[in-house]
Coordinates of C-alpha atoms in Angstrom, one line a residue:
M7 CA 0.0 0.0 0.0
V8 CA 1.2 3.5 -0.8
L9 CA 1.8 5.9 2.1
K10 CA 1.6 9.6 1.1
V11 CA 3.4 12.1 3.3
F12 CA 2.6 15.8 2.7
F13 CA 5.6 17.7 3.9
P14 CA 5.8 21.6 4.1
S15 CA 8.6 23.0 2.0
C16 CA 9.3 25.6 4.7
C17 CA 10.5 22.9 7.1
S18 CA 13.1 21.4 4.8
S19 CA 15.9 23.4 6.6
A20 CA 14.5 23.0 10.2
D21 CA 16.5 21.6 13.1
S22 CA 15.9 18.0 14.1
G23 CA 12.8 17.3 16.1
I24 CA 9.5 15.6 15.9
L25 CA 6.8 15.9 13.2
V26 CA 3.4 17.3 14.2
G27 CA 0.4 16.8 12.0
R28 CA -2.7 14.9 11.2
W29 CA -3.1 11.3 10.1
I30 CA -5.8 10.6 7.6
S31 CA -6.5 6.9 7.8
E32 CA -9.0 6.8 5.0
Q33 CA -6.4 8.0 2.5
N34 CA -3.3 6.4 4.3
S35 CA -1.8 9.9 4.3
A36 CA 0.0 12.1 6.8
V37 CA -0.2 15.9 6.6
I38 CA 2.8 17.4 8.4
L39 CA 2.0 20.8 9.9
A40 CA 5.1 21.8 11.9
V41 CA 8.4 20.5 13.4
V42 CA 8.9 20.7 17.2
H43 CA 12.6 21.2 18.0
F44 CA 14.8 19.8 20.7
P45 CA 14.9 20.2 23.7
F46 CA 11.3 19.7 24.8
I47 CA 9.3 17.9 27.5
P48 CA 6.9 15.2 26.0
V49 CA 4.2 16.0 28.6
Q50 CA 4.2 19.7 27.6
V51 CA 4.0 18.7 23.9
K52 CA 1.0 16.5 24.6
Q53 CA -0.7 19.2 26.5
Y54 CA 0.0 21.8 23.8
L55 CA -1.3 19.5 21.1
G56 CA -4.4 18.7 23.2
E57 CA -5.2 22.4 23.5
V58 CA -4.7 22.9 19.7
Q59 CA -7.0 19.9 19.0
R60 CA -9.7 21.4 21.3
V61 CA -9.6 24.8 19.6
T62 CA -9.3 23.6 15.9
Q63 CA -11.3 20.3 16.2
V64 CA -8.4 18.7 14.2
S65 CA -6.8 15.5 15.5
V66 CA -3.3 16.8 15.7
S67 CA -0.7 14.4 17.0
V68 CA 3.0 13.5 16.8
L69 CA 3.4 11.5 13.6
G70 CA 7.2 10.8 13.6
S71 CA 10.6 12.3 13.7
W72 CA 12.7 14.6 11.6
S73 CA 16.5 14.5 11.3
N74 CA 18.6 17.1 9.7
S75 CA 22.0 15.4 9.5
K76 CA 23.6 18.6 8.2
Q77 CA 23.0 20.2 11.6
E78 CA 22.9 17.2 13.9
K79 CA 25.9 14.9 13.7
E80 CA 25.6 12.9 16.9
E81 CA 25.6 9.1 16.4
S82 CA 23.0 8.5 19.1
L83 CA 20.4 10.9 17.5
S84 CA 18.8 8.2 15.3
E85 CA 18.4 5.9 18.2
F86 CA 16.9 8.6 20.3
L87 CA 14.4 9.5 17.5
E88 CA 13.4 5.9 17.3
D89 CA 12.8 5.7 21.0
L90 CA 10.4 8.7 20.7
G91 CA 8.0 6.4 19.0
T92 CA 7.4 4.5 22.2
I93 CA 6.6 7.7 24.0
F94 CA 4.0 9.1 21.6
C95 CA 2.7 5.8 20.3
H96 CA 1.7 6.4 16.8
E97 CA 1.3 3.8 14.1
P98 CA 3.0 4.0 11.7
W99 CA 5.9 6.0 13.1
I100 CA 7.4 8.1 10.2
Q101 CA 11.1 8.8 10.1
I102 CA 12.3 11.4 7.6
S103 CA 16.0 12.4 7.4
K104 CA 17.9 14.7 5.2
E105 CA 21.3 13.3 4.2
G106 CA 23.7 16.2 4.4
D107 CA 24.0 18.1 1.2
S108 CA 22.3 15.3 -0.8
K109 CA 19.2 16.2 -2.7
F110 CA 17.7 12.8 -1.8
W111 CA 15.9 12.2 1.4
S112 CA 15.3 9.0 3.2
C113 CA 11.8 8.2 4.5
S114 CA 10.8 5.1 6.4
T115 CA 8.1 3.8 8.7
L116 CA 8.2 1.8 11.9
Q117 CA 5.4 -0.4 13.1
K118 CA 6.5 -1.7 16.5
H119 CA 3.0 -2.8 17.6
S120 CA 2.1 -4.6 14.4
K121 CA 2.5 -8.4 14.2
N122 CA 3.0 -8.5 10.5
P123 CA 4.8 -5.3 9.5
Q124 CA 4.6 -4.7 5.8
E125 CA 7.0 -2.6 3.8
E126 CA 5.1 0.3 2.3
E127 CA 5.9 2.4 -0.8
I128 CA 6.3 6.0 0.3
I129 CA 5.5 9.2 -1.7
L130 CA 6.9 12.4 -0.3
V131 CA 4.8 15.4 -1.5
Y132 CA 6.1 18.9 -0.8
Y133 CA 3.6 21.7 -0.5
D134 CA 3.7 25.4 0.1
Q135 CA 2.1 25.7 3.6
R136 CA 1.3 29.4 3.3
K137 CA -0.4 29.1 -0.1
V138 CA -2.4 26.0 0.9
M139 CA -3.6 27.6 4.2
L140 CA -4.6 30.9 2.5
S141 CA -6.2 29.3 -0.5
H142 CA -9.8 28.2 -0.9
L143 CA -10.3 25.0 -2.9
H144 CA -13.2 25.3 -5.5
P145 CA -13.8 21.8 -6.9
P146 CA -15.3 21.7 -10.4
L147 CA -19.1 21.8 -10.6
D148 CA -19.4 18.8 -12.8
T149 CA -17.6 16.4 -10.5
A150 CA -18.7 12.8 -10.9
G151 CA -17.2 9.4 -10.0
Q152 CA -13.4 9.4 -9.8
R153 CA -13.2 13.2 -10.1
A154 CA -15.5 13.8 -7.1
E155 CA -13.5 11.3 -5.0
D156 CA -10.2 13.1 -5.9
A157 CA -11.8 16.5 -5.1
S158 CA -12.8 15.2 -1.6
K159 CA -9.3 13.9 -1.0
L160 CA -7.8 17.3 -1.9
S161 CA -10.4 19.0 0.3
A162 CA -9.3 17.0 3.3
I163 CA -5.7 18.2 2.8
F164 CA -6.6 21.8 2.3
D165 CA -9.1 21.7 5.2
T166 CA -6.5 20.3 7.6
V167 CA -4.0 23.1 6.9
A168 CA -6.7 25.8 7.0
R169 CA -8.3 24.7 10.2
S170 CA -4.9 24.4 11.9
Q171 CA -4.3 28.2 11.6
V172 CA -4.1 28.5 15.4
L173 CA -0.9 26.5 15.3
F174 CA 0.7 29.1 13.0
M175 CA -0.5 32.3 14.7
T176 CA 2.1 34.3 16.6
D177 CA 1.2 37.3 18.7
R178 CA 4.3 37.6 20.9
Y179 CA 8.1 37.3 20.5
D180 CA 8.5 34.7 23.2
E181 CA 7.7 31.3 21.8
G182 CA 7.5 29.6 25.2
P183 CA 8.9 26.2 26.1
I184 CA 7.9 24.6 22.7
K185 CA 9.7 25.9 19.6
L186 CA 8.0 25.2 16.3
T187 CA 9.0 25.6 12.7
H188 CA 6.3 26.4 10.1
W189 CA 5.6 29.0 7.4
Q190 CA 5.1 31.8 9.9
S191 CA 8.4 31.2 11.8
D192 CA 10.3 33.8 9.7
G193 CA 7.5 36.4 9.9
V194 CA 7.0 37.0 13.6
E195 CA 6.9 40.8 13.3
A196 CA 4.3 40.8 10.5
S197 CA 2.1 38.3 12.4
I198 CA 2.2 40.4 15.6
I199 CA 1.2 43.5 13.6
V200 CA -1.7 41.7 12.0
E201 CA -3.0 40.5 15.4
L202 CA -2.7 44.0 16.8
M203 CA -4.6 45.5 13.9
K204 CA -7.4 42.9 14.3
Q205 CA -7.8 43.9 18.0
A206 CA -7.7 47.6 17.2
S207 CA -10.4 47.3 14.5
V208 CA -13.0 45.9 16.9
P209 CA -13.9 49.3 18.5
A210 CA -14.0 51.1 15.2
C211 CA -16.4 48.4 13.7
M212 CA -18.6 48.7 16.8
L213 CA -18.9 52.5 16.5
L214 CA -19.6 52.2 12.8
T215 CA -22.2 49.5 13.4
F216 CA -24.0 51.8 15.9
L217 CA -24.1 54.7 13.5
L218 CA -25.4 52.6 10.7
S219 CA -28.0 51.0 12.9
L220 CA -29.2 54.5 13.9
L221 CA -29.3 55.6 10.2
S222 CA -31.2 52.4 9.2
G223 CA -33.6 52.9 12.0
I224 CA -34.4 56.4 10.7
C225 CA -34.8 55.0 7.2
R226 CA -37.3 52.4 8.5
S227 CA -39.3 54.9 10.4
R228 CA -43.0 55.5 9.8
V229 CA -42.4 59.0 8.4
L230 CA -40.9 57.5 5.2
K231 CA -43.9 55.2 4.8
F232 CA -46.4 57.9 4.0
W233 CA -47.6 58.3 0.5
P234 CA -45.4 61.0 -1.1
L235 CA -42.1 59.8 0.5
S236 CA -42.8 56.1 -0.1
F237 CA -43.7 56.8 -3.7
L238 CA -40.5 58.8 -4.3
W239 CA -38.4 56.2 -2.4
S240 CA -39.7 53.4 -4.6
K241 CA -39.5 55.3 -8.0
L242 CA -36.2 57.2 -7.7
S243 CA -33.2 55.0 -8.5
T244 CA -31.0 57.2 -6.3
C245 CA -33.0 56.2 -3.2
E246 CA -32.8 52.6 -4.1
Q247 CA -29.0 52.8 -4.6
L248 CA -28.5 54.6 -1.3
G249 CA -30.5 51.8 0.5
H250 CA -28.4 49.2 -1.3
R251 CA -25.2 50.8 -0.2
L252 CA -26.6 51.1 3.4
Q253 CA -27.1 47.4 3.4
H254 CA -23.5 46.9 2.2
L255 CA -22.2 49.1 5.0
Q256 CA -24.1 47.1 7.6
V257 CA -22.6 43.9 6.2
I258 CA -19.0 45.0 6.3
S259 CA -19.2 46.8 9.7
S260 CA -20.8 43.8 11.4
N261 CA -18.6 42.4 14.3
K262 CA -20.0 38.9 13.6
K263 CA -17.3 36.6 12.4
A264 CA -17.7 35.1 9.0
Q265 CA -18.8 31.5 9.2
N266 CA -17.1 30.2 6.0
Q267 CA -14.8 31.3 3.2
N268 CA -17.7 32.5 1.0
Q269 CA -19.0 34.9 3.6
L270 CA -15.5 36.3 4.1
M271 CA -15.0 36.8 0.4
R272 CA -18.4 38.4 0.1
K273 CA -17.5 41.0 2.8
A274 CA -14.1 41.6 1.1
N275 CA -15.7 42.1 -2.3
I276 CA -18.3 44.5 -0.8
F277 CA -15.6 46.5 1.0
V278 CA -13.4 46.8 -2.1
S279 CA -16.4 47.6 -4.4
L280 CA -17.5 50.3 -1.9
L281 CA -14.0 51.7 -1.6
I282 CA -13.4 51.9 -5.4
D283 CA -16.9 53.4 -5.9
V284 CA -16.3 56.2 -3.4
A285 CA -12.8 56.8 -4.9
L286 CA -14.2 57.1 -8.4
G287 CA -17.0 59.4 -7.1
I288 CA -14.4 61.7 -5.4
L289 CA -12.4 61.9 -8.7
L290 CA -15.6 62.8 -10.6
M291 CA -16.5 65.5 -8.0
S292 CA -13.0 67.0 -8.2
W293 CA -13.2 67.1 -11.9
L294 CA -16.6 68.8 -11.9
Y295 CA -15.6 71.5 -9.4
R296 CA -12.4 72.3 -11.3
K297 CA -12.3 75.2 -13.8
N298 CA -16.0 76.0 -13.1
R299 CA -17.3 73.0 -15.1
I300 CA -20.6 73.1 -13.1
G301 CA -21.3 76.6 -14.5
H302 CA -20.5 75.6 -18.0
L303 CA -22.7 72.6 -17.7
A304 CA -25.6 74.7 -16.4
D305 CA -25.1 77.2 -19.2
T306 CA -25.3 74.4 -21.8
L307 CA -28.3 72.6 -20.3
I308 CA -30.9 75.3 -21.2
P309 CA -29.9 75.6 -24.9
V310 CA -29.9 71.9 -25.2
A311 CA -33.4 71.6 -23.7
D312 CA -34.6 74.4 -26.1
H313 CA -33.0 72.6 -29.0
V314 CA -34.8 69.3 -28.1
A315 CA -38.1 71.2 -27.7
E316 CA -37.6 72.8 -31.2
E317 CA -36.9 69.4 -32.8
L318 CA -40.0 68.0 -31.2
Q319 CA -42.1 70.9 -32.5
D320 CA -40.7 70.4 -36.0
L321 CA -41.5 66.7 -35.7
L322 CA -45.1 67.4 -34.7
Q323 CA -45.5 69.9 -37.5
W324 CA -44.3 67.2 -39.9
L325 CA -46.8 64.7 -38.4
M326 CA -49.6 67.3 -38.8
G327 CA -49.0 67.5 -42.5
A328 CA -48.5 64.6 -44.8
P329 CA -45.7 62.5 -43.2
A330 CA -43.9 60.4 -45.8
G331 CA -46.8 61.0 -48.2
L332 CA -49.3 59.2 -46.0
K333 CA -53.0 60.2 -46.0
M334 CA -53.9 61.0 -42.4
N335 CA -57.3 61.9 -40.8
R336 CA -56.9 65.6 -40.8
A337 CA -59.3 66.4 -37.9
L338 CA -57.7 63.9 -35.5
D339 CA -54.2 64.8 -36.7
Q340 CA -54.8 68.5 -35.9
V341 CA -56.3 67.7 -32.5
L342 CA -53.4 65.4 -31.5
G343 CA -50.7 67.8 -32.9
R344 CA -52.1 70.8 -31.1
F345 CA -52.5 68.8 -27.9
F346 CA -48.8 67.8 -27.9
L347 CA -47.6 71.2 -29.0
Y348 CA -49.3 72.7 -26.0
H349 CA -47.5 70.2 -23.7
I350 CA -44.2 71.3 -25.3
H351 CA -45.0 74.9 -24.6
L352 CA -45.7 74.1 -21.0
W353 CA -42.4 72.2 -20.8
I354 CA -40.4 75.1 -22.2
S355 CA -42.0 77.5 -19.7
Y356 CA -41.2 75.1 -16.9
I357 CA -37.5 74.8 -17.9
H358 CA -37.1 78.6 -18.3
L359 CA -38.7 79.0 -14.9
L360 CA -36.1 76.8 -13.3
S361 CA -33.2 78.3 -15.3
P362 CA -32.0 80.7 -12.5
F363 CA -31.7 77.8 -10.0
I364 CA -30.2 75.1 -12.3
E365 CA -26.5 76.0 -11.5
M366 CA -27.2 75.9 -7.7
I367 CA -29.1 72.6 -8.1
L368 CA -26.2 71.1 -10.1
W369 CA -23.7 72.4 -7.5
Y370 CA -25.4 70.5 -4.7
V371 CA -26.0 67.4 -6.9
G372 CA -22.3 67.3 -7.6
L373 CA -21.6 67.0 -3.9
S374 CA -23.4 63.7 -3.9
A375 CA -20.6 62.1 -5.9
C376 CA -18.6 61.8 -2.7
L377 CA -21.1 59.0 -1.8
G378 CA -19.9 57.0 -4.8
L379 CA -19.9 57.0 -8.6
T380 CA -23.0 54.7 -8.6
V381 CA -25.0 57.3 -6.6
A382 CA -23.9 60.0 -9.1
L383 CA -24.9 57.8 -12.0
C384 CA -28.3 57.1 -10.4
I385 CA -28.8 60.8 -9.9
L386 CA -28.0 61.3 -13.6
S387 CA -30.6 58.7 -14.6
D388 CA -33.2 60.5 -12.4
I389 CA -32.3 63.8 -14.0
I390 CA -32.7 62.3 -17.5
A391 CA -36.1 61.0 -16.4
L392 CA -37.2 64.4 -15.2
L393 CA -35.9 66.2 -18.3
T394 CA -37.6 63.8 -20.6
F395 CA -40.9 63.7 -18.7
H396 CA -42.7 65.3 -21.5
I397 CA -41.6 62.5 -23.9
Y398 CA -42.8 60.0 -21.3
C399 CA -46.2 61.8 -21.2
F400 CA -46.4 61.8 -25.0
Y401 CA -45.7 58.0 -25.0
V402 CA -48.3 57.3 -22.4
Y403 CA -51.0 59.3 -24.2
G404 CA -50.2 57.7 -27.5
A405 CA -50.0 54.2 -26.0
R406 CA -53.3 54.5 -24.1
L407 CA -55.1 55.8 -27.2
Y408 CA -53.6 53.2 -29.4
C409 CA -54.4 50.4 -26.9
L410 CA -58.0 51.6 -26.6
K411 CA -58.5 51.4 -30.3
I412 CA -56.8 48.0 -30.6
Y413 CA -59.0 46.5 -27.9
G414 CA -62.1 48.2 -29.3
L415 CA -61.5 46.8 -32.8
S416 CA -60.8 43.3 -31.3
S417 CA -64.1 43.5 -29.4
L418 CA -66.1 44.6 -32.4
W419 CA -64.5 41.9 -34.5
R420 CA -65.8 39.3 -32.1
L421 CA -69.2 41.0 -32.5
F422 CA -69.2 40.3 -36.3
R423 CA -68.4 36.7 -35.6
G424 CA -71.2 36.3 -33.0
K425 CA -68.8 36.0 -30.1
K426 CA -68.3 37.9 -26.9
W427 CA -65.8 37.9 -24.0
N428 CA -67.1 36.2 -20.9
V429 CA -65.6 38.2 -18.0
L430 CA -66.6 35.7 -15.3
R431 CA -65.2 32.6 -17.0
Q432 CA -62.3 34.4 -18.8
R433 CA -63.1 32.9 -22.2
V434 CA -64.9 33.7 -25.5
D435 CA -68.5 32.5 -25.7
S436 CA -71.1 32.5 -28.5
C437 CA -73.7 35.2 -28.4
S438 CA -76.6 36.3 -30.6
Y439 CA -76.9 40.0 -31.5
D440 CA -79.9 41.9 -33.1
L441 CA -79.8 44.1 -36.2
D442 CA -79.4 47.4 -34.3
Q443 CA -76.4 46.1 -32.4
L444 CA -74.7 44.8 -35.6
F445 CA -75.4 48.2 -37.3
I446 CA -73.9 50.3 -34.5
G447 CA -71.0 47.9 -34.2
T448 CA -70.3 48.2 -37.9
L449 CA -70.3 52.0 -37.7
L450 CA -68.0 52.0 -34.7
F451 CA -65.6 49.4 -36.3
T452 CA -65.4 51.5 -39.5
I453 CA -64.7 54.7 -37.5
L454 CA -62.0 53.1 -35.3
L455 CA -60.4 51.3 -38.3
F456 CA -60.0 54.5 -40.4
L457 CA -58.7 56.5 -37.3
L458 CA -56.2 53.7 -36.5
P459 CA -53.4 54.8 -38.9
T460 CA -53.3 58.3 -37.5
T461 CA -53.1 57.1 -33.9
A462 CA -50.7 54.3 -34.8
L463 CA -48.3 56.8 -36.4
Y464 CA -48.2 59.0 -33.4
Y465 CA -47.8 56.0 -31.1
L466 CA -44.9 54.7 -33.3
V467 CA -43.0 58.0 -33.2
F468 CA -43.4 58.5 -29.5
T469 CA -42.5 54.9 -28.8
L470 CA -39.3 55.2 -30.6
L471 CA -38.5 58.4 -28.6
R472 CA -39.3 56.6 -25.4
L473 CA -37.2 53.6 -26.4
L474 CA -34.3 56.0 -27.0
V475 CA -34.6 57.4 -23.4
V476 CA -35.0 53.8 -22.1
I477 CA -31.8 52.6 -23.8
V478 CA -29.8 55.5 -22.3
Q479 CA -31.2 54.9 -18.8
G480 CA -30.7 51.1 -19.2
L481 CA -27.0 51.7 -20.1
I482 CA -26.5 53.8 -17.0
H483 CA -28.1 51.2 -14.8
L484 CA -26.1 48.5 -16.4
L485 CA -22.9 50.4 -15.5
V486 CA -24.3 50.8 -11.9
D487 CA -25.0 47.1 -11.7
L488 CA -21.6 46.3 -13.1
I489 CA -19.9 48.3 -10.3
D490 CA -22.2 46.9 -7.7
S491 CA -22.0 43.2 -8.7
L492 CA -18.4 42.8 -9.9
P493 CA -16.3 40.9 -7.4
L494 CA -13.3 43.3 -7.6
Y495 CA -11.5 41.8 -4.6
S496 CA -11.7 38.3 -6.0
L497 CA -10.5 39.5 -9.4
I498 CA -7.5 41.3 -7.8
L499 CA -6.7 38.1 -5.9
R500 CA -6.8 36.2 -9.1
L501 CA -4.5 38.7 -10.7
C502 CA -2.0 39.1 -7.9
R503 CA -2.3 36.0 -5.7
S504 CA -3.9 33.4 -7.9
Y505 CA -3.2 30.6 -5.4
R506 CA -5.9 32.1 -3.1
L507 CA -8.6 30.8 -5.5
A508 CA -7.7 27.2 -6.2
A509 CA -9.5 25.1 -8.7
G510 CA -7.3 22.1 -8.1
V511 CA -3.7 21.0 -7.9
K512 CA -1.0 19.5 -10.1
F513 CA 2.0 17.4 -9.2
R514 CA 5.5 17.7 -10.6
V515 CA 8.1 15.1 -10.2
L516 CA 11.2 16.4 -8.5
E517 CA 13.4 13.3 -8.1
Q518 CA 13.0 9.6 -8.5
Q519 CA 15.6 6.9 -7.6
D520 CA 15.4 3.3 -6.8
G521 CA 15.3 2.7 -3.0
K522 CA 14.4 6.3 -2.3
P523 CA 10.9 7.8 -1.8
L524 CA 9.3 9.5 -4.8
R525 CA 9.5 13.2 -4.3
L526 CA 6.6 15.3 -5.8
L527 CA 5.9 19.0 -5.7
M528 CA 2.2 20.0 -5.3
Q529 CA 1.3 23.2 -7.2
I530 CA -2.1 25.0 -7.1
N531 CA -4.1 25.6 -10.3
P532 CA -6.1 28.9 -10.0
L533 CA -9.6 29.5 -11.0
S534 CA -10.3 31.1 -14.4
Y535 CA -11.5 34.7 -14.4
G536 CA -15.0 33.7 -15.7
S537 CA -15.4 31.2 -12.8
V538 CA -14.3 33.8 -10.3
V539 CA -17.0 36.2 -11.6
Q540 CA -19.6 33.5 -11.6
T541 CA -18.8 32.3 -8.1
Y542 CA -18.4 35.6 -6.2
R543 CA -20.8 37.9 -8.2
L544 CA -22.6 40.2 -5.8
P545 CA -26.4 40.6 -5.9
T546 CA -27.8 43.9 -7.2
Y547 CA -30.9 45.9 -6.2
S548 CA -32.6 46.1 -9.6
C549 CA -33.5 43.3 -12.0
Y550 CA -34.0 43.9 -15.7
P551 CA -36.9 42.4 -17.5
R552 CA -36.0 39.1 -19.2
D553 CA -38.6 39.4 -21.9
S554 CA -38.0 37.7 -25.2
W555 CA -38.2 39.5 -28.5
A556 CA -41.6 38.0 -29.2
S557 CA -43.0 39.2 -25.8
L558 CA -41.6 42.7 -26.4
C559 CA -43.1 42.9 -29.9
K560 CA -46.4 41.8 -28.5
K561 CA -46.3 44.5 -25.9
L562 CA -45.5 47.1 -28.4
F563 CA -48.2 46.0 -30.8
L564 CA -50.9 46.0 -28.1
G565 CA -49.8 49.3 -26.7
E566 CA -48.7 48.1 -23.2
L567 CA -46.3 50.4 -21.3
I568 CA -42.7 49.5 -21.1
Y569 CA -40.2 50.5 -18.5
P570 CA -36.4 50.6 -18.5
W571 CA -36.2 48.5 -15.3
K572 CA -38.3 47.2 -12.5
H573 CA -37.4 47.0 -8.8
K574 CA -37.7 44.1 -6.5
G575 CA -41.3 43.5 -5.6
E576 CA -42.7 45.8 -8.3
K577 CA -44.8 44.2 -11.0
Q578 CA -44.3 45.4 -14.5
N579 CA -47.5 46.5 -16.3

């Protein structure tokens, strides 16, 4: 049977001592975690390992001995290391020795309590302890059969090293009576600084949690549930984004420890996303307030609004004539054209009424960029919605009028066929009509049919304008969702420290010689960038309609209203 010994590469130059680790009997494998140096007292070692086992819930024990003959040249050392097997009583007792400057190591096992000791083939696998401890193994999603079994075996190795983190933590210079060698042995100063920073961050997180809980309590108060405020809170994307960011702040400021690696990565992704969002917002704010760009923007806004209004007036004048040579109903055409021209006149008056205050409004709106680039983009989307409110009104008027005629024609068409719509049973039933009803139905059907092209043309033109506004707002919200949902911390880890996101491992043969154990090097295969985004993508506050092209065309044909996005819990008309 093959015995696999996973040995940390950082312990290859350690002084002679005993090997501490975990024995995995199901895999006939030994995971070496550290080397305990001489001199030591066996009772203290057992007590220390018992305390580590109680904290980590990992069966850590003494697995064997380690001899570095380059540093220890006493003849009685090998005999002393063999005698340690009777003190710690582990079967099999692993003996690893480094033969001076030779690149080959000797590894053997002792089975003193076995009646029929068998010679086992040993494979010595080197692994980078720091990378394995900090990495998180992501087995492939389509594991089946042998691949699933191999993934579970690797997970046991990674889980053993990760859960034994207490064994590697160092928060003081004095090591105590037991001296260990592991990956953190050469970084005592950095480990102490990290532990001190963890302890210092607790009061700051508690203060931030209290302030956020106070702010969230104000947001959940009954004052915001009254009709005007609740309506604005549900319709303005800026309020939705602020509530979304408030939830993110509550998550990252919580003093509750993450239960698993996924929760830890989610907190880190939210923190980095929020940090980059605020940094980009501050850069945008500094750019806006430099060289009086706010004033130039305010001076440009009024002429642009006037130009758009003039273009709409020219478009309506074109529709009131003979657009593309089409024969329109002149009376209905004139009524609709003058109705929409009057709305444009009201809109221009409204814009010029606000013109003295636009620069001041933009100046205060620019300050909101310090809350993040996503908040500034949501404010831009709301401003576009307000500036194009007259286009939205035109679209609603045209859609309702067109929808009324379509449903009227469909109802009158059922009348010709002797059918009617049963409201109670929600189906079409047969019905008999008298001559007067058929005569009036024929007149109404003829009137609606000949008025339909005029209404359909206005509906088509204003739907295209509305779709243009919807596309612009949709692109802005796509950018907001990209910033909110992109796992930036995970992508940075994949770029800089790819071993932190492990998809699997590969083994490279170092040396192989008859009579010596096979030496392998375990290397970590990182996740692909697409898998990183798919695994750690953050949820967003808005969900876009997933309508098919057929469903969208059906809505446009029937005159149903379309929206650029819909919020959670809001039904689309």
